[in-house]
PDB file of C-alpha atoms in Angstrom:
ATOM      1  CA  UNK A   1       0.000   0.000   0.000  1.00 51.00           C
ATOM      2  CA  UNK A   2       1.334   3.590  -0.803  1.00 51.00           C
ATOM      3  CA  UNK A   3       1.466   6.220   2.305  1.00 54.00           C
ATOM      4  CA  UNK A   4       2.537   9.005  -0.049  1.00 58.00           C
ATOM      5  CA  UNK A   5      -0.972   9.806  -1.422  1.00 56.00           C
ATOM      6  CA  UNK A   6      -1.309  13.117  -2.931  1.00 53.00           C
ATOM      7  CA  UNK A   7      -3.230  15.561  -0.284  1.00 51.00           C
ATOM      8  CA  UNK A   8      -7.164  16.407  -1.501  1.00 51.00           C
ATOM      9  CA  UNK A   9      -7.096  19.476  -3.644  1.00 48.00           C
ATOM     10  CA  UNK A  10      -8.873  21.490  -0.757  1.00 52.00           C
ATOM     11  CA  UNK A  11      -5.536  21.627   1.281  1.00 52.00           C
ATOM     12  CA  UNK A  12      -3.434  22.509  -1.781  1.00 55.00           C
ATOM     13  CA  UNK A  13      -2.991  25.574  -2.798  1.00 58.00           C
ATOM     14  CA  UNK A  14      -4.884  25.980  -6.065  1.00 58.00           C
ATOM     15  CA  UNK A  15      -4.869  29.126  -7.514  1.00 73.00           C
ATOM     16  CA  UNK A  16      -7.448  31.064  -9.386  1.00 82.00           C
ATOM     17  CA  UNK A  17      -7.713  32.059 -13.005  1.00 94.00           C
ATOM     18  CA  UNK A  18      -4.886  34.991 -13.089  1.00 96.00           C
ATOM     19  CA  UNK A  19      -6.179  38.798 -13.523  1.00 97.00           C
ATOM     20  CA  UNK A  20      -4.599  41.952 -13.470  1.00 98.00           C
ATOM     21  CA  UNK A  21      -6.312  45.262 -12.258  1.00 98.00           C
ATOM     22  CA  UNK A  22      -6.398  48.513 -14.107  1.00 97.00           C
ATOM     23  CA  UNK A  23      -7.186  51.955 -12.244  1.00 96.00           C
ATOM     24  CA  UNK A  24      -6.920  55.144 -13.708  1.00 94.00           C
ATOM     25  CA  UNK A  25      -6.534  57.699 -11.217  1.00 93.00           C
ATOM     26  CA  UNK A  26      -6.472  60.891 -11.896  1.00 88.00           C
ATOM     27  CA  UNK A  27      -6.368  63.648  -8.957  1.00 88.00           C
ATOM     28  CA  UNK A  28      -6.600  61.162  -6.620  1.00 90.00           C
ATOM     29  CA  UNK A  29      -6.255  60.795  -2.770  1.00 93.00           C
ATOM     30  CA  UNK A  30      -3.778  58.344  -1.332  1.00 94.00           C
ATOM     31  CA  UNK A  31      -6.854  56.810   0.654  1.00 96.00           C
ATOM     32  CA  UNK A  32      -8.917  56.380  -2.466  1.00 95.00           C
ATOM     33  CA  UNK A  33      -6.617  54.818  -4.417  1.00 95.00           C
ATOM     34  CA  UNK A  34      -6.168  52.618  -1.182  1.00 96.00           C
ATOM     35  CA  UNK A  35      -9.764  51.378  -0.744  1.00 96.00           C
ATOM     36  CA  UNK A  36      -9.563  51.030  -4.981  1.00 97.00           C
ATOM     37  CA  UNK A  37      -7.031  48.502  -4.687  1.00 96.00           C
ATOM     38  CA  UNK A  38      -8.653  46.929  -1.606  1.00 97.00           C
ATOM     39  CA  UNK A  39     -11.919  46.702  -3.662  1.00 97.00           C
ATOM     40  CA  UNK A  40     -10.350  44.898  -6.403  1.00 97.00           C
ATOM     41  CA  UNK A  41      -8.079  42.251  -3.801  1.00 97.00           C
ATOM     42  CA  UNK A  42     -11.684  41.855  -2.162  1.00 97.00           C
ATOM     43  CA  UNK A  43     -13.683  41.081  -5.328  1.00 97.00           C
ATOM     44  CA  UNK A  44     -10.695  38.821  -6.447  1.00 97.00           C
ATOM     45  CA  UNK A  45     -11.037  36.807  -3.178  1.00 96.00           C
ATOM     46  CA  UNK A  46     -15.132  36.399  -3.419  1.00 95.00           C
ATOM     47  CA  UNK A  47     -14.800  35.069  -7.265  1.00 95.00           C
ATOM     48  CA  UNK A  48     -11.567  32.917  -6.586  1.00 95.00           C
ATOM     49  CA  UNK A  49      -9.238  34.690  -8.527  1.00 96.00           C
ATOM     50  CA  UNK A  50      -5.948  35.592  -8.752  1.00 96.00           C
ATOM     51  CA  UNK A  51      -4.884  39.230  -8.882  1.00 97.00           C
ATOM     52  CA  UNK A  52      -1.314  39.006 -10.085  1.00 96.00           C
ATOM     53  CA  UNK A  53      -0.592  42.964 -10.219  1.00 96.00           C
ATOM     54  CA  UNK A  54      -2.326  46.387 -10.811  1.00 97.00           C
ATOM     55  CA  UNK A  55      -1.513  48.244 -13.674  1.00 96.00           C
ATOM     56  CA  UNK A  56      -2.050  52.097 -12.421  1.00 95.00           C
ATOM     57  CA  UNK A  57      -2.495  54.973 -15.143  1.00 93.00           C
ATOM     58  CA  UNK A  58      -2.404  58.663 -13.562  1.00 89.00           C
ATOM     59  CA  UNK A  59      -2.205  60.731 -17.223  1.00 76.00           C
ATOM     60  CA  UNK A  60      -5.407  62.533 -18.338  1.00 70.00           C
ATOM     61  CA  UNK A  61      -3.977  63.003 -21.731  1.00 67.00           C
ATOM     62  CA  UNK A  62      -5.242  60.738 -24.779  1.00 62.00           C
ATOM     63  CA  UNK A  63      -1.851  59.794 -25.847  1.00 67.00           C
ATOM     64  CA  UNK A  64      -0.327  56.187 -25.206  1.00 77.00           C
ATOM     65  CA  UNK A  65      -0.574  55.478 -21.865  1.00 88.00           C
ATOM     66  CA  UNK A  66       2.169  53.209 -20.391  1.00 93.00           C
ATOM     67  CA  UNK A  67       0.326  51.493 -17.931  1.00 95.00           C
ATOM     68  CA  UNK A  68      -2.599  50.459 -20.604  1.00 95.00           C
ATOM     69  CA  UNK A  69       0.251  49.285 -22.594  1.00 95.00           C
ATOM     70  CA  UNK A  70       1.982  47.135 -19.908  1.00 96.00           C
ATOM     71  CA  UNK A  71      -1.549  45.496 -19.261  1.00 97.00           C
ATOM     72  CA  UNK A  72      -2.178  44.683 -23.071  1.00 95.00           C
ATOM     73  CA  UNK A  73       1.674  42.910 -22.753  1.00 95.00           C
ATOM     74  CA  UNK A  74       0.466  41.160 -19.642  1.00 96.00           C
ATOM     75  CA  UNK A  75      -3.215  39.868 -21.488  1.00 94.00           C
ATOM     76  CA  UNK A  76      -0.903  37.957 -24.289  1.00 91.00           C
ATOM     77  CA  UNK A  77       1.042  35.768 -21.469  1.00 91.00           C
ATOM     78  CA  UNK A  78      -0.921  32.194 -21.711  1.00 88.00           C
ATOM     79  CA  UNK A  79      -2.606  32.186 -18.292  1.00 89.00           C
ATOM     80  CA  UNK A  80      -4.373  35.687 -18.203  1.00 94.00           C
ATOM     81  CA  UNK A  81      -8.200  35.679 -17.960  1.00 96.00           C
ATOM     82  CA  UNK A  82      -8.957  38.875 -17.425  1.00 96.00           C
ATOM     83  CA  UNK A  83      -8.804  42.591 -16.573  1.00 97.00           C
ATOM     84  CA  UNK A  84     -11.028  43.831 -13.371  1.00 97.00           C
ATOM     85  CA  UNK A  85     -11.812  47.393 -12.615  1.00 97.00           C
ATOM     86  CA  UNK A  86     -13.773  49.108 -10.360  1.00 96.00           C
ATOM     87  CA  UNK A  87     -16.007  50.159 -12.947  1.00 95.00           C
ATOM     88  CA  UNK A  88     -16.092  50.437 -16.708  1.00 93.00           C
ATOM     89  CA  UNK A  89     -15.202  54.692 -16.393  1.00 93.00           C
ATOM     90  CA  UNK A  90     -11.477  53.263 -15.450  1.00 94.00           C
ATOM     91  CA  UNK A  91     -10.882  52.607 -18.923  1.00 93.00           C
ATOM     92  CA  UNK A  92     -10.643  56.382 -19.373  1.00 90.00           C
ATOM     93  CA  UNK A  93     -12.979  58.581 -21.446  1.00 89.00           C
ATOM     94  CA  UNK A  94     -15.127  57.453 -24.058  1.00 89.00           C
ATOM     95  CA  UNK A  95     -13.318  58.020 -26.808  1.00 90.00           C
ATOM     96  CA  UNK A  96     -10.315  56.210 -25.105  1.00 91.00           C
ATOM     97  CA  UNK A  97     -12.638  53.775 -23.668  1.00 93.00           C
ATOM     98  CA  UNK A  98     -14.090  52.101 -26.622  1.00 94.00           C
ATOM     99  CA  UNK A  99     -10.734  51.152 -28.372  1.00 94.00           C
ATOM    100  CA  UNK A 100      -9.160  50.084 -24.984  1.00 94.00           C
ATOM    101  CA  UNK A 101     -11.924  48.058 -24.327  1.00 95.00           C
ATOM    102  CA  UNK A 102     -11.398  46.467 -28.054  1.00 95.00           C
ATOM    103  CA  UNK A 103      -8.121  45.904 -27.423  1.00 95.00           C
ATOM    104  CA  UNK A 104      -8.778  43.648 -24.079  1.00 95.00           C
ATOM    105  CA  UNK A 105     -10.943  41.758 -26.245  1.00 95.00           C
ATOM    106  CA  UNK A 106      -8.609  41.361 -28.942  1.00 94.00           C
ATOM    107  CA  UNK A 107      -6.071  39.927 -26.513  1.00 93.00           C
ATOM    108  CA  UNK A 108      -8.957  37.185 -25.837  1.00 92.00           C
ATOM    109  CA  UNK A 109      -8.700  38.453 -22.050  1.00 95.00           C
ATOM    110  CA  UNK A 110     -12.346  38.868 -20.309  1.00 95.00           C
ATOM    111  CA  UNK A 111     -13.282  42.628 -18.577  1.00 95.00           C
ATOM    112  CA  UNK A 112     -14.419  42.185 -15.018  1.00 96.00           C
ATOM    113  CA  UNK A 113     -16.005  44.892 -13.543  1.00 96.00           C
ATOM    114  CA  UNK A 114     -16.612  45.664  -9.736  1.00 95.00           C
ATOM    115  CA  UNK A 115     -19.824  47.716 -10.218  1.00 88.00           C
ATOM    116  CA  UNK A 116     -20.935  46.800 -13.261  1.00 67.00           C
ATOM    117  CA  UNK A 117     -22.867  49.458 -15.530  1.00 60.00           C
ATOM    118  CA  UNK A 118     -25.281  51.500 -14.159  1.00 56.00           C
ATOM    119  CA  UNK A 119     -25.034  49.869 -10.739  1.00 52.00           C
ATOM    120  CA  UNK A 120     -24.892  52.451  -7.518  1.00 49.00           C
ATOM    121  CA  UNK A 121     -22.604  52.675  -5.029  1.00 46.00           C
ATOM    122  CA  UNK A 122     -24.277  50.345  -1.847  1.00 40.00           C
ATOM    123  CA  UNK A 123     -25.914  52.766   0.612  1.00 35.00           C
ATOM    124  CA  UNK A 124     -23.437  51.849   3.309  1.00 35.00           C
ATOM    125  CA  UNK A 125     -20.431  53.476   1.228  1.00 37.00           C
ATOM    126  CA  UNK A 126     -18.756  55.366   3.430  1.00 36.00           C
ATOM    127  CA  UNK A 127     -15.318  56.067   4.806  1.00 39.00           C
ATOM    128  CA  UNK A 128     -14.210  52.697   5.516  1.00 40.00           C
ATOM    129  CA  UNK A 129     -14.716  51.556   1.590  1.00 40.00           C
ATOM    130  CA  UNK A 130     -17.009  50.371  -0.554  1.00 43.00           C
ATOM    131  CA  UNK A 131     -19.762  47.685   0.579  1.00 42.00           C
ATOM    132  CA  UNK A 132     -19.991  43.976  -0.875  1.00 43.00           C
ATOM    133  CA  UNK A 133     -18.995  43.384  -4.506  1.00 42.00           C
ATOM    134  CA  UNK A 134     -21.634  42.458  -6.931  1.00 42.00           C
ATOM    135  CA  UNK A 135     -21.952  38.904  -8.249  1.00 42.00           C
ATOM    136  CA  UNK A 136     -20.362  39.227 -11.904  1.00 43.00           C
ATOM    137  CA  UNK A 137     -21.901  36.491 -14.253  1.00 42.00           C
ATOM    138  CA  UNK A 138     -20.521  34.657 -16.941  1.00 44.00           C
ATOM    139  CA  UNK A 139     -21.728  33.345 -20.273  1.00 43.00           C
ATOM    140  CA  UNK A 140     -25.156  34.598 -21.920  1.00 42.00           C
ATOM    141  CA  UNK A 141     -28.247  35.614 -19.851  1.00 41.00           C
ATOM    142  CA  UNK A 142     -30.838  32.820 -18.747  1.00 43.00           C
ATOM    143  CA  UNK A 143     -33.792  31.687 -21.360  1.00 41.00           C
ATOM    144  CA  UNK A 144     -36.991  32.939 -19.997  1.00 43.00           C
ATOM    145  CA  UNK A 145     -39.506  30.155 -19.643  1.00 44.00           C
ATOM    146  CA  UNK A 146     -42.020  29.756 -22.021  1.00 43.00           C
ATOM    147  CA  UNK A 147     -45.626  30.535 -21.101  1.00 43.00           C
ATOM    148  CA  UNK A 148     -47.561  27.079 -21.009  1.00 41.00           C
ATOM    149  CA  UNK A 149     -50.291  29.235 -22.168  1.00 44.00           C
ATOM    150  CA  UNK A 150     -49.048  29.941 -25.394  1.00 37.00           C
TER     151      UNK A 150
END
């Protein structure tokens, strides 16, 4: 009989599908950009994955941004999944938003947002950060049942 039997996968230490954050922070506070990067390690933890860096972009101009360039490298390494942000308005303005948000896709990488669009902040926002994440789903939205009726 063998006594070297590989230990259950719950007590190894499996690792999540890798992400990498993006914030763009412009004329920010040091404790925002805290509780920013504390929102993405937290919604990283509730959805099992792994947050492997940030990738932070402080310009407001339109040009090439370095950071947005460093996380398009990062999205072509083989075990990326994904970009998260706190919401979709980190990708910059819209007309920097739209191509940035083609070129995540391109890289086949998926965009994970914190709030997703048109969600509000929880009511309990306050000084100590933001409240819960939302549950993010994946893959198309459910049929509706058909009515027996028709």
């Amino acid at each position: 009989m063998d006594t070297d039997m590989e230990p259950l996968t719950e007590h190894r230490g499996v690792s999540g599908p890798v992400v990498y954050g993006y914030l763009r922070l412009v004329r920010v506070s040091p404790a925002r950009q805290m509780a920013l990067n504390e929102a993405l390690a937290e919604y990283c933890r509730q959805h099992e994955l792994t947050l492997s860096g940030v990738f932070t972009e402080r310009d407001t101009g339109s040009g090439p941004s370095a950071a947005f360039t460093g996380l398009i490298d990062v999205m072509e390494l083989p075990d990326t999944y994904g970009v998260v942000l706190p919401a979709a308005s980190h990708l910059g303005p819209k007309d920097i938003a739209a191509p940035r948000q083609a070129r995540i896709a391109e890289a086949g990488a998926r965009l994970l947002l914190v709030r997703g669009p048109g969600s509000r902040r929880p009511t309990a926002h306050g000084p100590t950060g933001p409240g819960p994440a939302p549950v993010r789903r994946f893959g198309p939205a459910p049929t509706p049942a058909l009515n027996t009726e028709t």
